[in-house]
CSV table of C-alpha atoms in Angstrom, one decimal:
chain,number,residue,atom,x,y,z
A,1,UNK,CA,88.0,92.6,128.8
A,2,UNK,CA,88.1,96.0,130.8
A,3,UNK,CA,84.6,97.8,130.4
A,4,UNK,CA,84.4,101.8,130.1
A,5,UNK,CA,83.5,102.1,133.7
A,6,UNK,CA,87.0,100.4,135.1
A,7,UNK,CA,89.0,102.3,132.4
A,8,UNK,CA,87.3,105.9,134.0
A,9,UNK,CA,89.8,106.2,136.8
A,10,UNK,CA,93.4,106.6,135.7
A,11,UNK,CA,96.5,106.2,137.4
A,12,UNK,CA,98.5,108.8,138.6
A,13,UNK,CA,103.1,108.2,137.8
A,14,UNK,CA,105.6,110.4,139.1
A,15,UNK,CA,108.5,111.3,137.3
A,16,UNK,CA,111.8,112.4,138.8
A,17,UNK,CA,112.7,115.9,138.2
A,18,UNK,CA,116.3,115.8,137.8
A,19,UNK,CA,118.2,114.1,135.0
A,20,UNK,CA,121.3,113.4,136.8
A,21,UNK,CA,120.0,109.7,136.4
A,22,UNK,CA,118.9,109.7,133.1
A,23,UNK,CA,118.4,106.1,133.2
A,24,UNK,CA,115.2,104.4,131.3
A,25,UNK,CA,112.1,104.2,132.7
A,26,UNK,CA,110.5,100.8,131.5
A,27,UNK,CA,107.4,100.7,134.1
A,28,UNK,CA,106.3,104.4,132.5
A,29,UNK,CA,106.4,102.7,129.0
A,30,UNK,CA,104.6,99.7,130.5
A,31,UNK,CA,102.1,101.9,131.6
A,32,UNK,CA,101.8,104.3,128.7
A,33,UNK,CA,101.0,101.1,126.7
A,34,UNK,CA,99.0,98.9,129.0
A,35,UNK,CA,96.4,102.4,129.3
A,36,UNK,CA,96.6,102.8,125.7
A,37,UNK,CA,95.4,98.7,124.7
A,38,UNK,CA,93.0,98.5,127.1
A,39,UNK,CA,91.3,101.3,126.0
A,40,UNK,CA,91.7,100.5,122.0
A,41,UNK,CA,90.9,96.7,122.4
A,42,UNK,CA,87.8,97.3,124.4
A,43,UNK,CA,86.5,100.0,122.3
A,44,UNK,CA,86.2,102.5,124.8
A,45,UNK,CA,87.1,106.3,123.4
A,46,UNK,CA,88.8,105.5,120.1
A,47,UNK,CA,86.3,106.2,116.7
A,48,UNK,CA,87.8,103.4,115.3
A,49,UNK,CA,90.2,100.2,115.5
A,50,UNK,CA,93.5,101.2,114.1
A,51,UNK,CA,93.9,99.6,110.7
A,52,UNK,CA,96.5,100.2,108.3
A,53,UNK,CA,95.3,98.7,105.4
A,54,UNK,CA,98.6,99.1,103.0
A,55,UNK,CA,101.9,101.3,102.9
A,56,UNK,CA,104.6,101.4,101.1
A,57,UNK,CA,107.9,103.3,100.5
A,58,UNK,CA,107.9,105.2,97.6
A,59,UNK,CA,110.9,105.4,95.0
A,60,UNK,CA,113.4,107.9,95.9
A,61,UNK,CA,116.3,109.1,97.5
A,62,UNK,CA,114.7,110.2,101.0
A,63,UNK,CA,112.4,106.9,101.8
A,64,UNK,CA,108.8,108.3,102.2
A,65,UNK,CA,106.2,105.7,104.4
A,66,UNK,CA,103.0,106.2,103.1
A,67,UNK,CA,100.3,104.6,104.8
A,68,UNK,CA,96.2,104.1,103.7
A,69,UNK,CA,94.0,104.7,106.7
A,70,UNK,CA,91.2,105.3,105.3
A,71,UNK,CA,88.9,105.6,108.9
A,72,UNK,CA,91.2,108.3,110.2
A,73,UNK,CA,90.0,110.5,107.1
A,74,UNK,CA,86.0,109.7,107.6
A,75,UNK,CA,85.8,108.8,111.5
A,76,UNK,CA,88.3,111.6,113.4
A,77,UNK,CA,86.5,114.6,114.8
A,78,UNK,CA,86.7,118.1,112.8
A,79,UNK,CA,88.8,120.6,112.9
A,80,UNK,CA,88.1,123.9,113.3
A,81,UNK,CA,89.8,127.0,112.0
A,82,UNK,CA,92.1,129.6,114.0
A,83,UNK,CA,95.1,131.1,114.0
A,84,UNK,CA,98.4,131.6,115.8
A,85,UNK,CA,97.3,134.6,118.1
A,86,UNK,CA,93.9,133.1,118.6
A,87,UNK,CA,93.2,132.9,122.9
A,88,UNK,CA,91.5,129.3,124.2
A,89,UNK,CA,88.2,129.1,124.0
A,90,UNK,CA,86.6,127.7,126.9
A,91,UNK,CA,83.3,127.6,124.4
A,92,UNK,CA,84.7,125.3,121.5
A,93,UNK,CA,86.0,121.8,121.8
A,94,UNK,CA,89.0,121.3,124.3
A,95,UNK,CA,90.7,118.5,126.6
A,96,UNK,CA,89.1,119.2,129.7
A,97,UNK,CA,85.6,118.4,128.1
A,98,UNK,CA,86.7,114.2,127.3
A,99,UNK,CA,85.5,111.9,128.5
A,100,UNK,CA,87.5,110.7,131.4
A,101,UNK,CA,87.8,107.1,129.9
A,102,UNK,CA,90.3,108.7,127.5
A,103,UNK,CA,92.8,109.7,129.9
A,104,UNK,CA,95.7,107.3,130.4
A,105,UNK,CA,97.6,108.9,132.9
A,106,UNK,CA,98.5,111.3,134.7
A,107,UNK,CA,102.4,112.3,135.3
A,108,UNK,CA,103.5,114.6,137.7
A,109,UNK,CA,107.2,115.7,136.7
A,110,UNK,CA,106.7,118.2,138.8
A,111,UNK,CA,104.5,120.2,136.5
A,112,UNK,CA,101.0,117.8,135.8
A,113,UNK,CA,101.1,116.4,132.4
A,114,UNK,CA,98.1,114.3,131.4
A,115,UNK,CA,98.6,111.6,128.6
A,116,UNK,CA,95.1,111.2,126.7
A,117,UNK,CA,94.8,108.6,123.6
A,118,UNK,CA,94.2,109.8,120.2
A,119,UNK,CA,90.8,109.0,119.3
A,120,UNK,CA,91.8,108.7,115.8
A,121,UNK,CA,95.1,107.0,116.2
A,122,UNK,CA,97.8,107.5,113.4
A,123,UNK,CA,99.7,104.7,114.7
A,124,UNK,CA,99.9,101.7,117.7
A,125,UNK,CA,100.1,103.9,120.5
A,126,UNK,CA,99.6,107.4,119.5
A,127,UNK,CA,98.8,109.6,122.6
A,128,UNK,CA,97.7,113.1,123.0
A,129,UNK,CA,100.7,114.6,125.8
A,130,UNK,CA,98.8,117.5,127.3
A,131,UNK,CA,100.8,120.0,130.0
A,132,UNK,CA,98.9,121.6,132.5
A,133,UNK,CA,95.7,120.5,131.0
A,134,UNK,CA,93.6,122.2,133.7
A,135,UNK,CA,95.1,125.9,132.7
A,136,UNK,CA,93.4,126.4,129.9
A,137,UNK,CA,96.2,127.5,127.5
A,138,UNK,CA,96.3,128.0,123.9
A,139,UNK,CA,98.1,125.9,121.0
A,140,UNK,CA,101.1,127.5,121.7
A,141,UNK,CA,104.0,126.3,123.2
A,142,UNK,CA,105.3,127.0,126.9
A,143,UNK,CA,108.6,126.3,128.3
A,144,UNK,CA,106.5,123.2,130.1
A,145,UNK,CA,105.4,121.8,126.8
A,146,UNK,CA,108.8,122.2,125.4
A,147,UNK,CA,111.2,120.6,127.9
A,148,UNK,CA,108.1,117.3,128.3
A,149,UNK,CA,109.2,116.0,124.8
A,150,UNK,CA,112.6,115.6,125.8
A,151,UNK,CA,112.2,114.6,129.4
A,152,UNK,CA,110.0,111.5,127.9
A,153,UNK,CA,112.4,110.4,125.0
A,154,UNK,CA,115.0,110.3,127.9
A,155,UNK,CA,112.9,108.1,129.9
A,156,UNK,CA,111.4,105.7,127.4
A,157,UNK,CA,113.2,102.7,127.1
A,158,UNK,CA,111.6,102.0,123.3
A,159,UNK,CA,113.8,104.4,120.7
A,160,UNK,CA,110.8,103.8,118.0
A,161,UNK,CA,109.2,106.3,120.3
A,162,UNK,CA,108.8,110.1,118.8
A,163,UNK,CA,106.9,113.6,119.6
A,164,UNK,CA,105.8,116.0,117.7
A,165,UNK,CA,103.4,119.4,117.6
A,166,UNK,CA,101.5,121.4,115.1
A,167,UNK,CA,100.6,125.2,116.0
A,168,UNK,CA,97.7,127.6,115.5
A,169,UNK,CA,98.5,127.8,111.1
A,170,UNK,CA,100.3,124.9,111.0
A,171,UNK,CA,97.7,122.2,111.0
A,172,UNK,CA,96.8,122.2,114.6
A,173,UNK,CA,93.2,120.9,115.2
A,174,UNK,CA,92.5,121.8,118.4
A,175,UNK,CA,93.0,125.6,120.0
A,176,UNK,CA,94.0,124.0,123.6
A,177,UNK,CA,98.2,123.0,124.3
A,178,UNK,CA,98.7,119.2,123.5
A,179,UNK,CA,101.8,117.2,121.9
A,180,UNK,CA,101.6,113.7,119.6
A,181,UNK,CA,103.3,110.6,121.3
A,182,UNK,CA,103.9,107.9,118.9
A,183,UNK,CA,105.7,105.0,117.9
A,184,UNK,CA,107.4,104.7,114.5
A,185,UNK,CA,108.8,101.9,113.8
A,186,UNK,CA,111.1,102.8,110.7
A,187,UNK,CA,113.6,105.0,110.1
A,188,UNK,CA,113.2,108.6,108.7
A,189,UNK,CA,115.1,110.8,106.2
A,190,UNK,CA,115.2,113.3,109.5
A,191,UNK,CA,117.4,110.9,111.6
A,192,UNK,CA,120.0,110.7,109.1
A,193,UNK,CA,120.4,113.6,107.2
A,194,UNK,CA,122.9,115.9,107.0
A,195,UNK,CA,122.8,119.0,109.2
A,196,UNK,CA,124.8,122.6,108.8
A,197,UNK,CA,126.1,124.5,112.0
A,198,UNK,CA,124.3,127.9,113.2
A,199,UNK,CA,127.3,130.0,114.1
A,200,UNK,CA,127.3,131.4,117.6
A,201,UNK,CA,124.8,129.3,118.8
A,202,UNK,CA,125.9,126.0,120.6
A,203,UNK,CA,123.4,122.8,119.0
A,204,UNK,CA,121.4,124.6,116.5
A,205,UNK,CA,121.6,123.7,112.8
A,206,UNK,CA,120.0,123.8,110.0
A,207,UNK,CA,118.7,121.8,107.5
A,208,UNK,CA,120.4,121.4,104.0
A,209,UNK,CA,118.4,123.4,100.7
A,210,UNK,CA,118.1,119.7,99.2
A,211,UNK,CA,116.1,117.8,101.4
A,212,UNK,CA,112.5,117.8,102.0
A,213,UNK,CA,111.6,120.3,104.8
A,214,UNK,CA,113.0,123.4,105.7
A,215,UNK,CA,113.7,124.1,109.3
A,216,UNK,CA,116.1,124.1,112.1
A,217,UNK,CA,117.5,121.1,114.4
A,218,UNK,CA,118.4,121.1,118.2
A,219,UNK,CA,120.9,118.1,118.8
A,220,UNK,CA,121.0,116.5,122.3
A,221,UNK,CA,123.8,114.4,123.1
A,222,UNK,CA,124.2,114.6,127.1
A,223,UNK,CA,121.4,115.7,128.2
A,224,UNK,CA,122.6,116.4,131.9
A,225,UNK,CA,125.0,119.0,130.7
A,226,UNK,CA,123.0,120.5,127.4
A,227,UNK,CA,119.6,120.1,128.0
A,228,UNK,CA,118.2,123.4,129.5
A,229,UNK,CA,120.8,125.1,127.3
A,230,UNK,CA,118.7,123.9,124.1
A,231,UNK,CA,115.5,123.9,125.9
A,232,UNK,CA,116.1,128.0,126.9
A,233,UNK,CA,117.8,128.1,122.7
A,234,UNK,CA,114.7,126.4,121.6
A,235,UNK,CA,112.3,128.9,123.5
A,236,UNK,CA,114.2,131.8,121.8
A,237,UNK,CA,113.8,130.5,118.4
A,238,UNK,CA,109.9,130.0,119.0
A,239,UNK,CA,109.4,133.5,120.5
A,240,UNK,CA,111.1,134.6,117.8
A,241,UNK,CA,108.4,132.8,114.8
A,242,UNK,CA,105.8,133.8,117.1
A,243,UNK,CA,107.0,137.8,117.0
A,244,UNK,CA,107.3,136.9,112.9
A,245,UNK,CA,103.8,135.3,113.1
A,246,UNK,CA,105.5,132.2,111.3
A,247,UNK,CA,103.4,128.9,112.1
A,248,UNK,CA,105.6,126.4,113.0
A,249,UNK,CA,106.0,122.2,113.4
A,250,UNK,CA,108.2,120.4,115.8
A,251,UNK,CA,109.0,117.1,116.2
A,252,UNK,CA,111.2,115.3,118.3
A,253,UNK,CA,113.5,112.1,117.7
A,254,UNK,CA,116.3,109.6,118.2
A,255,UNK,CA,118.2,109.3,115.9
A,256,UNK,CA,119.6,105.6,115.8
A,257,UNK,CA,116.4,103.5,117.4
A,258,UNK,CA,118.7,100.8,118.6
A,259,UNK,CA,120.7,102.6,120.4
A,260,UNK,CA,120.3,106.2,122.3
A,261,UNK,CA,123.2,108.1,120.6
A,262,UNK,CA,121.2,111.5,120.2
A,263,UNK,CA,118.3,113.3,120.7
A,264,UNK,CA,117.0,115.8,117.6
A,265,UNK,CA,114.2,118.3,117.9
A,266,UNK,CA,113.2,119.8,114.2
A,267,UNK,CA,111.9,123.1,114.2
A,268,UNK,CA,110.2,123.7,110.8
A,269,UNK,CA,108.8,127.5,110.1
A,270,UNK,CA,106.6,128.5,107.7
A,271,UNK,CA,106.2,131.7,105.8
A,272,UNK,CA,102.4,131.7,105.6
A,273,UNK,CA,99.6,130.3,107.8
A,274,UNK,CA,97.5,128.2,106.8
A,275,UNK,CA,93.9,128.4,108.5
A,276,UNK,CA,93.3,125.2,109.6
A,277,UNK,CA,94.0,121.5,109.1
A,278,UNK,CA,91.2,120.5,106.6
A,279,UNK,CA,89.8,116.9,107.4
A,280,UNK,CA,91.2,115.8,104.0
A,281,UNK,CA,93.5,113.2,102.5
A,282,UNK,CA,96.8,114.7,103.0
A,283,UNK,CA,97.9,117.6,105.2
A,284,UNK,CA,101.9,119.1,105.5
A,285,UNK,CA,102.0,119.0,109.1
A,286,UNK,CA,104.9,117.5,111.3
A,287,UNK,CA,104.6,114.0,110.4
A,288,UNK,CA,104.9,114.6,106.7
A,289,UNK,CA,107.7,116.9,106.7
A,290,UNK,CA,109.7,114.3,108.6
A,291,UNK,CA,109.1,111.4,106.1
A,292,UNK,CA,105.7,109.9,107.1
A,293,UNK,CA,102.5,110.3,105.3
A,294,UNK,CA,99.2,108.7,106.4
A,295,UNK,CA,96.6,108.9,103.7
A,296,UNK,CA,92.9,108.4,103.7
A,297,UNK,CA,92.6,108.3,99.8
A,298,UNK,CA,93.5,104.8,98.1
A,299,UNK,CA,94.0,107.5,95.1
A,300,UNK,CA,96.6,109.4,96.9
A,301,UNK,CA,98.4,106.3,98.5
A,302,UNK,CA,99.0,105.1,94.8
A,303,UNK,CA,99.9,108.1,93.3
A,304,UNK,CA,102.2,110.2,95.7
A,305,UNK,CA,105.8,110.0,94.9
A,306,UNK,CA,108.4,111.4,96.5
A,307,UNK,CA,108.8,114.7,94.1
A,308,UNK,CA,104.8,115.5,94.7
A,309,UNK,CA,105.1,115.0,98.5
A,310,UNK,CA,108.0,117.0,98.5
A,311,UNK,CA,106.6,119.9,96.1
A,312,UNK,CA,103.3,119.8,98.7
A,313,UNK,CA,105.7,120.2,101.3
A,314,UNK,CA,107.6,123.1,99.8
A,315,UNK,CA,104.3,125.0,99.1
A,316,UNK,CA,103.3,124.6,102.7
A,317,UNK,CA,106.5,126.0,104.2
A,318,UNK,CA,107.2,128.7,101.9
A,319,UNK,CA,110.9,130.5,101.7
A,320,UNK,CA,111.9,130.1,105.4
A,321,UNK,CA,115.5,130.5,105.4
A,322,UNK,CA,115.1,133.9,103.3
A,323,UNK,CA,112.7,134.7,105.8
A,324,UNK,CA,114.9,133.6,108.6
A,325,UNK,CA,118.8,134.0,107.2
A,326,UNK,CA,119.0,137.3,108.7
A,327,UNK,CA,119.6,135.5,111.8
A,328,UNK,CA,120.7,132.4,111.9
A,329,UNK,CA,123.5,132.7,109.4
A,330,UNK,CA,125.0,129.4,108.9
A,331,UNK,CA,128.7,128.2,109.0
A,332,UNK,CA,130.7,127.4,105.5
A,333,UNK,CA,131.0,124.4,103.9
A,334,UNK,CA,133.7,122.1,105.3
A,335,UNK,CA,134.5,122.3,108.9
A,336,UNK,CA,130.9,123.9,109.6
A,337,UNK,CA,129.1,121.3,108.1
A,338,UNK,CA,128.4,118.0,110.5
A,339,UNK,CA,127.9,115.0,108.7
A,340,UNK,CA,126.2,112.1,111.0
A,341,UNK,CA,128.0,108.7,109.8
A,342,UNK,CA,124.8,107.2,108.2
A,343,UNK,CA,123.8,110.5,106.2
A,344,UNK,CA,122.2,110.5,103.0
């Protein structure tokens, strides 16, 4: 079994910078995963052993996971509170204080990118994806921490694998840049669902008013010719929440897991901050809106139904599109509207 003091030097991977050969990458998803087992079966950084002690899908058109893990309630370390203009804090908790046992690699693609675990994992393999984590930048996102997601969907050879990110008043934790790696290994209501076209803008659309979450969605379907298109879109629509001071989720996923056909990065707004992500049984950030709730409550894992997730969810998020529809009108019914062959 590797001890803490042979898991304190991590390996360094480089990534090629240019998708013209957007071909897998199985010896970076080898590694990702060796780093991350070592570390979690010998004990060394993680609060706890992952255990998911029950889940279940509850009744309903859209398929919620709900998960009991009850250690990630009592064991994770606390949040504290700030908000989406808040600077770093050199002073308070951030990732160059870990302990260097915790780090799992570090890409170079060409910008360094360190992969951390999570100490209080979610799921088998959940990673913290930190850009430039030596420049001391806030919970916001750069173009850097944007464009990563995609370049490592592109390159992992698993499709289970997804991204996401919380900012300041959305149910971030920590005031310092970082991204959630994880694998999840069911389908969710966001890889199927409907979507409506944004007119004028090439790959945005938005969410229908009858599912779950609110928000926008990127879609990715040659990356070589469309990526830095919806990476420089994707930007815009962030600057633009940020100048709104709208908190924000993203997440980031395939959407058939046997089979690369595209990529979809959710943007989901919300009206109101909220001040922090209270270490409590069940929080609206990026996982939930998406279809995946991890409880630490047996309580709430056996009472939650779909329509109270998806009333929590509307609370959190507030009335985006009226917030929004003044610029992102979409297209009319019919033609506009692209329906993926295994919608809802």
């Amino acid at each position: 079994m590797a001890t803490k003091s042979m898991l304190e030097t991590s390996p360094t991977y480089e990534l090629s910078s240019s998708l013209k050969d957007t071909s897998v990458d199985p010896e970076l998803q080898r590694l990702l995963e060796k780093t991350w087992s070592e570390r979690h079966d010998a004990g060394v950084g993680f609060r706890y052993q992952l255990n998911i002690e029950r889940e279940r899908v509850a009744d309903g058109r859209f398929g919620f996971l709900i998960l009991l893990n009850r250690q990630r309630l009592t064991e994770r370390r606390q949040p504290y509170a700030f908000l989406l203009d808040a600077p770093f804090d050199a002073s308070r908790f951030n990732f160059t204080r870990i302990d260097p046992a915790e780090i799992q690699v570090e890409l170079l693609c060409p910008l360094p990118v360190t992969v951390l675990i999570n100490n209080s994992p979610v799921t088998v393999y959940h990673s913290l994806v930190v850009p430039d984590r030596q420049g001391s930048h806030s919970q916001l996102l750069t173009p850097e921490g944007i464009r990563v997601p995609f370049e490592l969907l592109l390159r992992l050879p698993d499709r289970r694998y997804r991204i996401g990110y919380n900012s300041p008043g959305a149910q971030a934790s920590v005031n310092h840049l970082h991204l959630h790696l994880l694998r999840i290994d069911t389908d969710l209501y966001v890889q199927r669902t409907e979507l409506v076209a944004i007119r004028g803008i090439p790959h945005l659309y938005r969410l229908p008013d009858d599912v779950p979450a609110l928000g926008y969605c990127f879609v990715v379907r040659e990356p070589t010719r469309e990526l830095e298109r919806v990476c420089s879109e994707l930007q815009k629509l962030i600057d633009t929440l940020l100048d709104r001071k709208m908190a924000h989720n993203l997440f980031w996923t395939w959407t058939h897991l046997h089979e690369g056909v595209e990529i979809r990065a959710f943007v989901f707004p919300r009206s109101q901050q909220c001040v922090n992500k209270v270490a409590c049984s069940f929080n609206a950030a990026f996982l939930e809106l998406c279809g995946f709730v991890s409880v630490g409550e047996v309580a709430d894992y056996e009472r939650l139904t779909e329509d109270t997730i998806m009333q929590a969810l509307r609370d959190a998020q507030g009335d985006v599109y009226g917030a929004l529809g003044d610029l992102y009108p979409t297209e009319t019914a019919g033609p506009g509207r692209d329906q993926l062959q295994n919608g809802l």
